[in-house]
Every structure is written in structure tokens, then in C-alpha cells.
């Protein structure tokens, strides 16, 4: 049974590999489809390529970045392929992939200006600037502009969207689920639970997948090759945690949702992990307090909770990352660490440069992990990372804590080596 038929058999709604767009205009001779391709970065989803499909194979040799252009975008590479996918090297096939600079002003489909967030459908207008000679010798004349007829959202499309009805609270929640591609009932898999921040509270379940790497990084093919796992990412439709550290009905709901998944799939209940940013990290803390034996380890990003309520966390395994420019999470976590030390917890702490490369930060993480402490606390130095609300809006110098934290492979690796 393949992954698609398996998910259908278990009642999951399978996302199409490409979203077809209605009302697309006519295509040029020999062009059968145009697909916009997005992928998710630390600062959100961006359109990174356009795939032009022809009715015959195109040789990879001879294609150049000057052969195609996309309105409002900078072309970086052009190559042939056998599918509408990005590739390190081109190969003869019916698709021409036009890669685009993800730093272009028009690249984002996840658009945030202060606290206003919009998730747009990727659109592209592509021109074939020069004639292309197909493998069979057919000369395909220059032409365009051609509007995209479909969209592929890399990473996002690997999740299925489901709903969970929680009888005790009467609440229904949408959630995203990633099932390992080679799922085997005979194996037992870890599960990562990611919970978003309050900024993307929405009825649209794709918001949590599109805003950054917190959910999709764990499902990336390169990540799955090293750390195969299930990923669940709830989409909260309303406030789910607050700065007063009040009990949340969503703590019970999330635990019951994950419990239901462990009963449906072959999931190792000794290797359940939670992570979240800002409000999602706060809810993770609340769950660990109320259900101390549920998660094997936690990764908290840019969050805080009432310190006096956090005493039960003293025996937990956790990695905490905050920015020293975060006027809530930094003092909040410092106070929590003081409480945990008073309870006898062993904590290792370090300050990092938040603008270091992912490799640099992984080296920093390995150095901190070498302490052997079960609680690891890393802070980004002042001025190297800051909150979105402390800037005029997204831009080349705009960085926030979770944009950086989820790119640190050594922390992801640490999480997966923990068990209950």
C-alpha cells in the first residue's frame, strides 16, 4: 500500500501534488501547463520557481537563464527536468524549471506587515524569450506571457489536513499531519508536535505550515532521511494561551489529539516531542506542567510562563531558545530558570550570536549539549535577533527568534535522542 492509498484508507484528506487554478488563460503552442512553485523559509513561504511543461522533451543542454523571464522576478537558473520539481542538476524532460531569487520583493506569498498577515496563492507571468528546440527537433517559438495554471507548495503539500472533534470541551480543531513516506506498520515512529504563535491564529490550517520552519522542517526529505518521524501541527482558531498563564482547554485537546494519533498509527509513545514558538511554546509549557509524563522532551522558542507554576518542569528534558531583545520571553525564562535551579534542576546556559550561520549555531549547540545538563538554555545576544513588533516590518535585516531557532540541526538532533 503506498502512502496516498494508506492515508485515504485511514480517512485522511490527501493534498493534491499541485493545486489547479481555475480561469487560467490559454496556453501557447506546445505548452501544456505552467506551475508556480513555493517553498517555506524561516521567514515564511515564498515563490521560488516556475515550471513550464511542454508536450515533448526538452534537452537540458543549451538552456540558459536568459531564455525565460518571470514578471517582477529575478531569474537565477533555468534547466530541464522530468517533473515539476527543483533539482541540483537538470536532465532532459518535458519541464523547464525557471528558478527565481527568493529575496525578490515579490517573492513572499506569506506576507506579514506588523501584525497583519496574508497567505496568498502564488501567481506568475512567464515569458519564453527565445526559441527552444525540443529533443525531437521541433522548434518552439518564443512567446508569452503565460499565467500559471497550477501551484506546488513544497513542504506544505506533504501534509494532510484533518479535523479533530474533542468531546470534553466541545471544540473542533483543524490540524496538519505528516506521515513518513515509507510508513511501515511494523515500525514504531517518534512524533513531533509543533504549535504556532498567536499571530497566525486562523481557521486556515495552512497558516501554521506557511509561516516558517517550525512544522515543515521536520518533514523535509533530508530531515526525514536522518530522523524519520510523524509531525502534527494544530491550527488554533482562537486564543489558546495568554500572558497571564491561565489554564487553557487546548492543553487537554492537544494531548487527546496526539493520544488518538498514537492509537491510529504506529507511534512510539516514549518518543513524543513538543515544540512551539511564542504562544505555542507557552501552551507546550502548560501541557508539560499538567501532563508531566506525556512528552519525552521539549523545544521551547521565544516563550515564557508564570515561573511559580513551572516547578514541575525541574525534572524535564528541555531546550529553550530566546532572544535577549524579547521583552517578555527573556526575563520570563530567566525567572523560570531561577525557579528550576531552586528545585534542584541542572541547567546549562550560553549566549549565542543570532546572526550566525546554521552551521555556526549547530556548533554552539553541540558545545552547550556537551555539558550533559538535561535543561539547556540558549539566548541570542542583544541586537542579533529581535521580535517582529520591534521592527518596521519584514525586510532584509528583519530576523526573529523562531526564524533562526528551527534551522539549528544540532537541537533537532538532540530532541530525537531523548526518550521517556
Short mmCIF file of C-alpha atoms in Angstrom, two decimals:
data_model
loop_
_atom_site.label_atom_id
_atom_site.label_comp_id
_atom_site.label_asym_id
_atom_site.label_seq_id
_atom_site.Cartn_x
_atom_site.Cartn_y
_atom_site.Cartn_z
CA UNK A 1 0.00 0.00 0.00
CA UNK A 2 1.52 3.36 -0.99
CA UNK A 3 1.37 6.49 1.14
CA UNK A 4 -1.55 8.05 -0.74
CA UNK A 5 -3.78 4.95 -0.60
CA UNK A 6 -2.80 4.37 3.03
CA UNK A 7 -3.90 7.84 4.08
CA UNK A 8 -7.15 7.56 2.14
CA UNK A 9 -7.83 4.21 3.80
CA UNK A 10 -7.42 5.82 7.22
CA UNK A 11 -9.69 8.75 6.42
CA UNK A 12 -7.07 11.41 5.77
CA UNK A 13 -7.73 14.04 3.14
CA UNK A 14 -4.81 13.76 0.75
CA UNK A 15 -3.47 17.05 -0.60
CA UNK A 16 -3.00 17.15 -4.35
CA UNK A 17 0.58 17.34 -5.55
CA UNK A 18 -0.34 20.53 -7.37
CA UNK A 19 -3.24 22.90 -6.80
CA UNK A 20 -5.01 23.52 -10.10
CA UNK A 21 -6.14 27.08 -10.71
CA UNK A 22 -9.45 27.96 -12.28
CA UNK A 23 -9.91 30.58 -15.01
CA UNK A 24 -6.37 30.24 -16.39
CA UNK A 25 -5.89 31.78 -19.81
CA UNK A 26 -4.99 29.85 -22.96
CA UNK A 27 -1.51 28.37 -23.16
CA UNK A 28 0.93 28.73 -26.04
CA UNK A 29 1.53 26.03 -28.64
CA UNK A 30 3.33 23.01 -27.13
CA UNK A 31 2.91 24.32 -23.54
CA UNK A 32 0.60 22.06 -21.51
CA UNK A 33 0.89 23.65 -18.06
CA UNK A 34 2.65 26.34 -16.05
CA UNK A 35 3.19 25.65 -12.35
CA UNK A 36 4.32 28.16 -9.73
CA UNK A 37 6.50 26.54 -7.07
CA UNK A 38 6.83 27.76 -3.49
CA UNK A 39 8.85 26.63 -0.51
CA UNK A 40 8.93 27.71 3.11
CA UNK A 41 11.83 29.61 4.67
CA UNK A 42 12.41 30.76 8.21
CA UNK A 43 10.51 33.96 7.42
CA UNK A 44 7.66 32.32 5.55
CA UNK A 45 6.58 30.85 2.24
CA UNK A 46 7.99 32.31 -0.99
CA UNK A 47 7.63 31.59 -4.69
CA UNK A 48 10.98 30.20 -5.79
CA UNK A 49 10.40 28.81 -9.30
CA UNK A 50 8.07 28.32 -12.24
CA UNK A 51 7.82 25.02 -14.13
CA UNK A 52 6.81 25.27 -17.80
CA UNK A 53 5.60 21.92 -19.13
CA UNK A 54 5.82 21.16 -22.86
CA UNK A 55 4.18 18.39 -24.84
CA UNK A 56 7.60 16.91 -25.66
CA UNK A 57 11.01 16.56 -24.05
CA UNK A 58 13.41 19.49 -23.97
CA UNK A 59 17.19 18.98 -23.86
CA UNK A 60 18.84 20.40 -20.78
CA UNK A 61 21.92 21.46 -22.71
CA UNK A 62 21.55 24.88 -24.27
CA UNK A 63 19.03 26.30 -21.81
CA UNK A 64 20.16 29.50 -20.14
CA UNK A 65 18.88 31.96 -17.56
CA UNK A 66 18.22 34.43 -20.40
CA UNK A 67 15.81 32.07 -22.16
CA UNK A 68 12.91 32.68 -19.73
CA UNK A 69 11.74 35.55 -17.58
CA UNK A 70 9.06 35.96 -14.94
CA UNK A 71 7.43 39.35 -14.46
CA UNK A 72 8.73 41.19 -11.43
CA UNK A 73 11.25 38.49 -10.56
CA UNK A 74 14.96 37.75 -10.96
CA UNK A 75 15.80 34.52 -12.79
CA UNK A 76 18.75 32.63 -11.28
CA UNK A 77 18.74 29.27 -13.09
CA UNK A 78 16.96 27.57 -15.99
CA UNK A 79 17.13 23.81 -16.60
CA UNK A 80 15.07 20.90 -17.91
CA UNK A 81 13.59 18.21 -15.70
CA UNK A 82 11.31 15.18 -15.83
CA UNK A 83 8.85 16.65 -13.31
CA UNK A 84 7.80 19.99 -11.86
CA UNK A 85 10.49 19.80 -9.19
CA UNK A 86 13.61 21.67 -8.23
CA UNK A 87 16.86 19.83 -8.89
CA UNK A 88 20.57 20.31 -8.28
CA UNK A 89 21.26 19.31 -11.88
CA UNK A 90 19.00 19.43 -14.91
CA UNK A 91 18.07 16.46 -17.10
CA UNK A 92 16.22 16.14 -20.40
CA UNK A 93 12.47 16.17 -19.89
CA UNK A 94 9.22 17.98 -20.73
CA UNK A 95 9.56 20.52 -17.89
CA UNK A 96 11.67 23.65 -17.95
CA UNK A 97 12.33 24.89 -14.42
CA UNK A 98 12.87 28.63 -14.04
CA UNK A 99 14.37 29.24 -10.61
CA UNK A 100 13.86 32.67 -9.04
CA UNK A 101 15.65 34.69 -6.39
CA UNK A 102 13.75 34.12 -3.10
CA UNK A 103 14.92 37.52 -1.86
CA UNK A 104 12.98 39.39 -4.57
CA UNK A 105 10.49 41.87 -3.14
CA UNK A 106 7.68 40.00 -4.91
CA UNK A 107 8.78 36.54 -3.71
CA UNK A 108 6.74 36.20 -0.46
CA UNK A 109 3.34 34.54 -0.59
CA UNK A 110 3.22 34.64 3.21
CA UNK A 111 3.14 38.40 3.76
CA UNK A 112 3.42 39.99 7.18
CA UNK A 113 3.34 43.72 7.83
CA UNK A 114 3.48 44.29 11.56
CA UNK A 115 0.61 42.09 12.84
CA UNK A 116 -1.31 41.90 9.56
CA UNK A 117 -0.70 38.54 7.87
CA UNK A 118 -1.89 37.35 4.47
CA UNK A 119 -1.30 33.99 2.80
CA UNK A 120 -1.57 34.47 -0.95
CA UNK A 121 -1.82 31.93 -3.76
CA UNK A 122 1.36 32.06 -5.85
CA UNK A 123 0.91 33.71 -9.24
CA UNK A 124 3.38 34.06 -12.07
CA UNK A 125 3.56 35.51 -15.58
CA UNK A 126 6.33 33.83 -17.57
CA UNK A 127 7.82 34.72 -20.95
CA UNK A 128 9.77 32.38 -23.21
CA UNK A 129 12.23 34.95 -24.51
CA UNK A 130 13.96 32.81 -27.13
CA UNK A 131 13.04 29.83 -29.29
CA UNK A 132 13.55 26.42 -27.71
CA UNK A 133 14.44 23.34 -29.75
CA UNK A 134 12.84 20.17 -28.40
CA UNK A 135 14.60 16.82 -28.30
CA UNK A 136 12.72 15.70 -31.42
CA UNK A 137 13.90 18.76 -33.34
CA UNK A 138 10.69 20.75 -33.05
CA UNK A 139 11.38 24.47 -32.74
CA UNK A 140 9.14 26.02 -30.11
CA UNK A 141 8.88 29.72 -30.83
CA UNK A 142 9.31 32.40 -28.21
CA UNK A 143 6.06 33.56 -26.68
CA UNK A 144 4.05 34.61 -23.68
CA UNK A 145 3.18 35.92 -21.26
CA UNK A 146 1.79 32.71 -19.77
CA UNK A 147 -0.05 32.67 -16.44
CA UNK A 148 0.47 29.72 -14.13
CA UNK A 149 -2.24 27.09 -14.22
CA UNK A 150 -1.21 25.31 -11.02
CA UNK A 151 0.75 25.77 -7.78
CA UNK A 152 3.04 23.41 -5.93
CA UNK A 153 3.74 24.30 -2.31
CA UNK A 154 6.86 22.30 -1.47
CA UNK A 155 6.86 21.05 2.09
CA UNK A 156 3.29 22.18 2.72
CA UNK A 157 1.88 19.68 0.23
CA UNK A 158 3.47 16.81 2.18
CA UNK A 159 0.96 17.31 5.00
CA UNK A 160 -2.68 16.26 5.03
CA UNK A 161 -5.32 18.43 6.65
CA UNK A 162 -7.71 16.85 9.13
CA UNK A 163 -10.13 17.89 11.85
CA UNK A 164 -10.40 16.62 15.40
CA UNK A 165 -13.58 16.89 17.47
CA UNK A 166 -12.84 17.00 21.19
CA UNK A 167 -15.92 15.84 23.07
CA UNK A 168 -14.90 17.01 26.58
CA UNK A 169 -14.55 20.66 25.50
CA UNK A 170 -16.92 20.61 22.52
CA UNK A 171 -14.18 22.18 20.40
CA UNK A 172 -13.23 21.13 16.87
CA UNK A 173 -9.76 21.91 15.61
CA UNK A 174 -8.04 21.60 12.25
CA UNK A 175 -4.60 20.05 12.21
CA UNK A 176 -1.89 19.15 9.74
CA UNK A 177 -0.42 15.67 9.75
CA UNK A 178 2.74 14.38 8.10
CA UNK A 179 3.08 10.62 7.75
CA UNK A 180 6.55 9.26 6.85
CA UNK A 181 6.73 8.44 3.15
CA UNK A 182 7.78 4.84 3.77
CA UNK A 183 5.41 4.34 6.68
CA UNK A 184 5.64 0.74 7.90
CA UNK A 185 3.13 -0.67 10.38
CA UNK A 186 5.86 -2.96 11.68
CA UNK A 187 7.94 0.02 12.83
CA UNK A 188 7.36 2.46 15.68
CA UNK A 189 7.94 6.14 14.93
CA UNK A 190 8.58 9.22 17.05
CA UNK A 191 6.21 12.17 16.72
CA UNK A 192 6.89 15.91 16.82
CA UNK A 193 4.09 18.26 17.82
CA UNK A 194 4.58 21.86 16.62
CA UNK A 195 2.36 24.70 17.82
CA UNK A 196 2.34 28.12 16.18
CA UNK A 197 2.34 31.58 17.74
CA UNK A 198 -0.74 33.73 18.30
CA UNK A 199 -0.02 35.78 15.17
CA UNK A 200 -1.34 33.11 12.82
CA UNK A 201 -4.42 32.16 14.81
CA UNK A 202 -6.81 31.30 11.99
CA UNK A 203 -9.34 28.90 10.52
CA UNK A 204 -6.92 28.25 7.64
CA UNK A 205 -4.85 25.18 8.57
CA UNK A 206 -2.14 26.09 6.06
CA UNK A 207 -1.12 29.18 8.03
CA UNK A 208 0.96 27.24 10.55
CA UNK A 209 2.77 25.40 7.73
CA UNK A 210 3.46 28.52 5.68
CA UNK A 211 4.67 30.98 8.31
CA UNK A 212 8.09 29.42 8.94
CA UNK A 213 10.06 26.25 9.53
CA UNK A 214 8.56 25.20 12.86
CA UNK A 215 6.38 22.48 11.32
CA UNK A 216 7.76 21.77 7.85
CA UNK A 217 11.45 21.41 8.83
CA UNK A 218 10.76 18.05 10.49
CA UNK A 219 9.09 16.70 7.32
CA UNK A 220 11.77 17.88 4.88
CA UNK A 221 13.12 14.90 2.88
CA UNK A 222 16.69 15.49 4.07
CA UNK A 223 15.47 15.64 7.67
CA UNK A 224 13.34 12.52 7.30
CA UNK A 225 16.34 10.64 5.91
CA UNK A 226 18.09 11.25 9.24
CA UNK A 227 15.21 11.48 11.71
CA UNK A 228 12.10 9.75 10.38
CA UNK A 229 9.01 10.79 12.29
CA UNK A 230 5.38 11.84 12.28
CA UNK A 231 4.65 15.55 12.52
CA UNK A 232 1.43 17.10 13.80
CA UNK A 233 0.75 20.83 13.62
CA UNK A 234 -2.57 22.02 15.08
CA UNK A 235 -4.15 25.19 13.71
CA UNK A 236 -5.78 27.12 16.54
CA UNK A 237 -8.88 29.13 15.54
CA UNK A 238 -8.88 31.31 18.68
CA UNK A 239 -6.67 32.38 21.56
CA UNK A 240 -5.10 29.25 23.04
CA UNK A 241 -2.65 30.66 25.63
CA UNK A 242 -2.30 34.04 27.31
CA UNK A 243 0.28 36.13 29.12
CA UNK A 244 -1.49 35.56 32.42
CA UNK A 245 -0.56 31.85 32.26
CA UNK A 246 -4.19 30.79 32.65
CA UNK A 247 -5.20 27.18 32.12
CA UNK A 248 -6.21 26.50 28.53
CA UNK A 249 -8.77 23.95 27.31
CA UNK A 250 -6.45 23.39 24.36
CA UNK A 251 -3.91 21.66 26.64
CA UNK A 252 -6.31 18.74 27.08
CA UNK A 253 -7.34 18.86 23.43
CA UNK A 254 -3.77 18.61 22.11
CA UNK A 255 -2.92 15.73 24.43
CA UNK A 256 -6.08 13.86 23.44
CA UNK A 257 -5.42 14.53 19.74
CA UNK A 258 -1.91 13.10 19.95
CA UNK A 259 -3.17 10.16 22.00
CA UNK A 260 -5.72 9.42 19.26
CA UNK A 261 -2.93 9.50 16.65
CA UNK A 262 -0.86 7.01 18.68
CA UNK A 263 -3.86 4.69 18.61
CA UNK A 264 -4.37 5.12 14.87
CA UNK A 265 -0.74 4.89 13.75
CA UNK A 266 2.37 3.04 14.84
CA UNK A 267 3.82 5.82 17.01
CA UNK A 268 6.27 5.33 19.88
CA UNK A 269 4.62 6.83 22.97
CA UNK A 270 8.05 7.01 24.64
CA UNK A 271 9.28 9.38 21.92
CA UNK A 272 6.66 12.11 21.75
CA UNK A 273 8.15 15.61 21.47
CA UNK A 274 6.64 19.07 21.59
CA UNK A 275 7.90 22.39 20.29
CA UNK A 276 6.34 25.76 19.75
CA UNK A 277 7.09 29.42 19.28
CA UNK A 278 5.73 32.21 21.44
CA UNK A 279 2.13 31.20 22.28
CA UNK A 280 2.77 27.67 21.00
CA UNK A 281 5.75 27.37 23.32
CA UNK A 282 3.62 28.68 26.18
CA UNK A 283 1.00 26.01 25.52
CA UNK A 284 3.76 23.39 25.38
CA UNK A 285 4.92 24.51 28.85
CA UNK A 286 1.34 24.35 30.14
CA UNK A 287 0.93 20.80 28.80
CA UNK A 288 4.18 19.67 30.40
CA UNK A 289 3.03 21.04 33.73
CA UNK A 290 -0.39 19.35 33.55
CA UNK A 291 0.82 16.14 31.88
CA UNK A 292 4.39 15.68 33.19
CA UNK A 293 4.90 12.21 31.70
CA UNK A 294 3.46 12.79 28.24
CA UNK A 295 6.32 14.28 26.23
CA UNK A 296 9.84 12.85 26.33
CA UNK A 297 11.47 16.24 25.67
CA UNK A 298 10.59 19.77 24.60
CA UNK A 299 11.99 22.59 22.47
CA UNK A 300 10.66 25.98 23.61
CA UNK A 301 11.21 29.02 21.39
CA UNK A 302 10.55 32.67 22.37
CA UNK A 303 8.09 31.91 25.16
CA UNK A 304 7.50 32.23 28.89
CA UNK A 305 5.06 31.18 31.61
CA UNK A 306 4.36 32.05 35.22
CA UNK A 307 7.59 31.00 36.98
CA UNK A 308 5.92 29.75 40.16
CA UNK A 309 3.82 27.33 38.07
CA UNK A 310 6.91 25.82 36.42
CA UNK A 311 8.31 23.86 39.38
CA UNK A 312 7.16 20.51 37.86
CA UNK A 313 9.49 21.16 34.90
CA UNK A 314 12.60 20.76 37.08
CA UNK A 315 12.97 17.09 36.09
CA UNK A 316 12.13 17.60 32.40
CA UNK A 317 14.42 17.44 29.38
CA UNK A 318 14.13 20.72 27.52
CA UNK A 319 15.95 23.10 25.23
CA UNK A 320 14.97 26.76 25.49
CA UNK A 321 15.93 29.46 22.98
CA UNK A 322 15.03 33.13 23.46
CA UNK A 323 16.30 36.47 22.25
CA UNK A 324 17.66 38.90 24.82
CA UNK A 325 15.77 41.56 22.88
CA UNK A 326 12.48 39.83 23.70
CA UNK A 327 10.98 41.95 26.46
CA UNK A 328 8.69 39.12 27.61
CA UNK A 329 10.39 35.79 26.91
CA UNK A 330 13.89 36.73 28.07
CA UNK A 331 13.05 37.93 31.60
CA UNK A 332 10.31 35.31 31.75
CA UNK A 333 12.68 32.43 31.03
CA UNK A 334 15.33 33.83 33.35
CA UNK A 335 12.76 33.74 36.15
CA UNK A 336 11.75 30.19 35.23
CA UNK A 337 15.37 29.05 35.29
CA UNK A 338 15.79 30.56 38.78
CA UNK A 339 12.76 28.58 39.98
CA UNK A 340 14.03 25.36 38.40
CA UNK A 341 17.51 25.77 39.91
CA UNK A 342 15.88 26.23 43.32
CA UNK A 343 14.09 22.93 42.70
CA UNK A 344 17.43 21.22 42.09
CA UNK A 345 17.49 21.26 38.29
CA UNK A 346 20.80 21.16 36.42
CA UNK A 347 20.83 23.86 33.75
CA UNK A 348 23.50 24.78 31.19
CA UNK A 349 23.30 28.25 29.68
CA UNK A 350 25.05 30.08 26.83
CA UNK A 351 24.75 33.29 24.82
CA UNK A 352 24.88 33.00 21.01
CA UNK A 353 25.10 35.30 18.02
CA UNK A 354 21.67 35.02 16.43
CA UNK A 355 23.05 36.07 13.05
CA UNK A 356 25.48 33.16 12.87
CA UNK A 357 25.03 30.59 10.12
CA UNK A 358 23.03 27.44 10.89
CA UNK A 359 26.34 25.53 10.98
CA UNK A 360 27.84 28.05 13.41
CA UNK A 361 24.80 27.79 15.65
CA UNK A 362 24.83 24.00 15.49
CA UNK A 363 28.45 24.09 16.69
CA UNK A 364 27.34 26.36 19.55
CA UNK A 365 24.52 23.94 20.36
CA UNK A 366 26.87 20.95 20.44
CA UNK A 367 29.15 22.82 22.84
CA UNK A 368 26.21 23.54 25.15
CA UNK A 369 24.92 19.97 24.91
CA UNK A 370 28.37 18.67 25.91
CA UNK A 371 27.62 19.91 29.43
CA UNK A 372 25.33 16.91 29.84
CA UNK A 373 22.65 19.04 31.51
CA UNK A 374 19.04 17.94 30.91
CA UNK A 375 17.93 21.57 30.65
CA UNK A 376 19.73 23.66 28.01
CA UNK A 377 19.11 27.41 27.81
CA UNK A 378 20.42 29.49 24.92
CA UNK A 379 19.94 33.23 24.48
CA UNK A 380 20.62 35.30 21.37
CA UNK A 381 22.83 38.29 22.12
CA UNK A 382 21.25 41.77 22.08
CA UNK A 383 20.91 43.19 18.59
CA UNK A 384 21.36 39.88 16.78
CA UNK A 385 17.71 38.78 16.85
CA UNK A 386 14.54 40.68 17.69
CA UNK A 387 10.78 40.41 17.57
CA UNK A 388 8.69 41.41 14.53
CA UNK A 389 6.94 44.05 16.64
CA UNK A 390 10.28 45.74 17.28
CA UNK A 391 10.86 46.41 13.59
CA UNK A 392 9.05 48.38 10.89
CA UNK A 393 8.22 45.17 9.08
CA UNK A 394 9.77 42.29 7.14
CA UNK A 395 12.89 43.13 5.16
CA UNK A 396 16.46 42.02 4.54
CA UNK A 397 17.52 42.89 8.10
CA UNK A 398 14.40 41.50 9.75
CA UNK A 399 15.04 38.44 11.90
CA UNK A 400 13.02 36.96 14.72
CA UNK A 401 13.89 34.18 17.17
CA UNK A 402 11.97 31.34 15.56
CA UNK A 403 13.23 32.18 12.08
CA UNK A 404 16.67 31.21 13.40
CA UNK A 405 15.99 28.57 16.05
CA UNK A 406 14.40 25.90 13.88
CA UNK A 407 17.35 25.93 11.48
CA UNK A 408 19.73 24.63 14.17
CA UNK A 409 20.15 20.96 13.31
CA UNK A 410 22.02 20.06 16.48
CA UNK A 411 18.97 20.98 18.56
CA UNK A 412 16.69 18.91 16.34
CA UNK A 413 19.11 16.00 16.67
CA UNK A 414 19.26 16.40 20.46
CA UNK A 415 15.48 16.25 20.69
CA UNK A 416 15.31 12.95 18.82
CA UNK A 417 17.85 11.30 21.09
CA UNK A 418 15.62 11.78 24.13
CA UNK A 419 13.13 9.18 25.31
CA UNK A 420 10.78 8.83 28.23
#
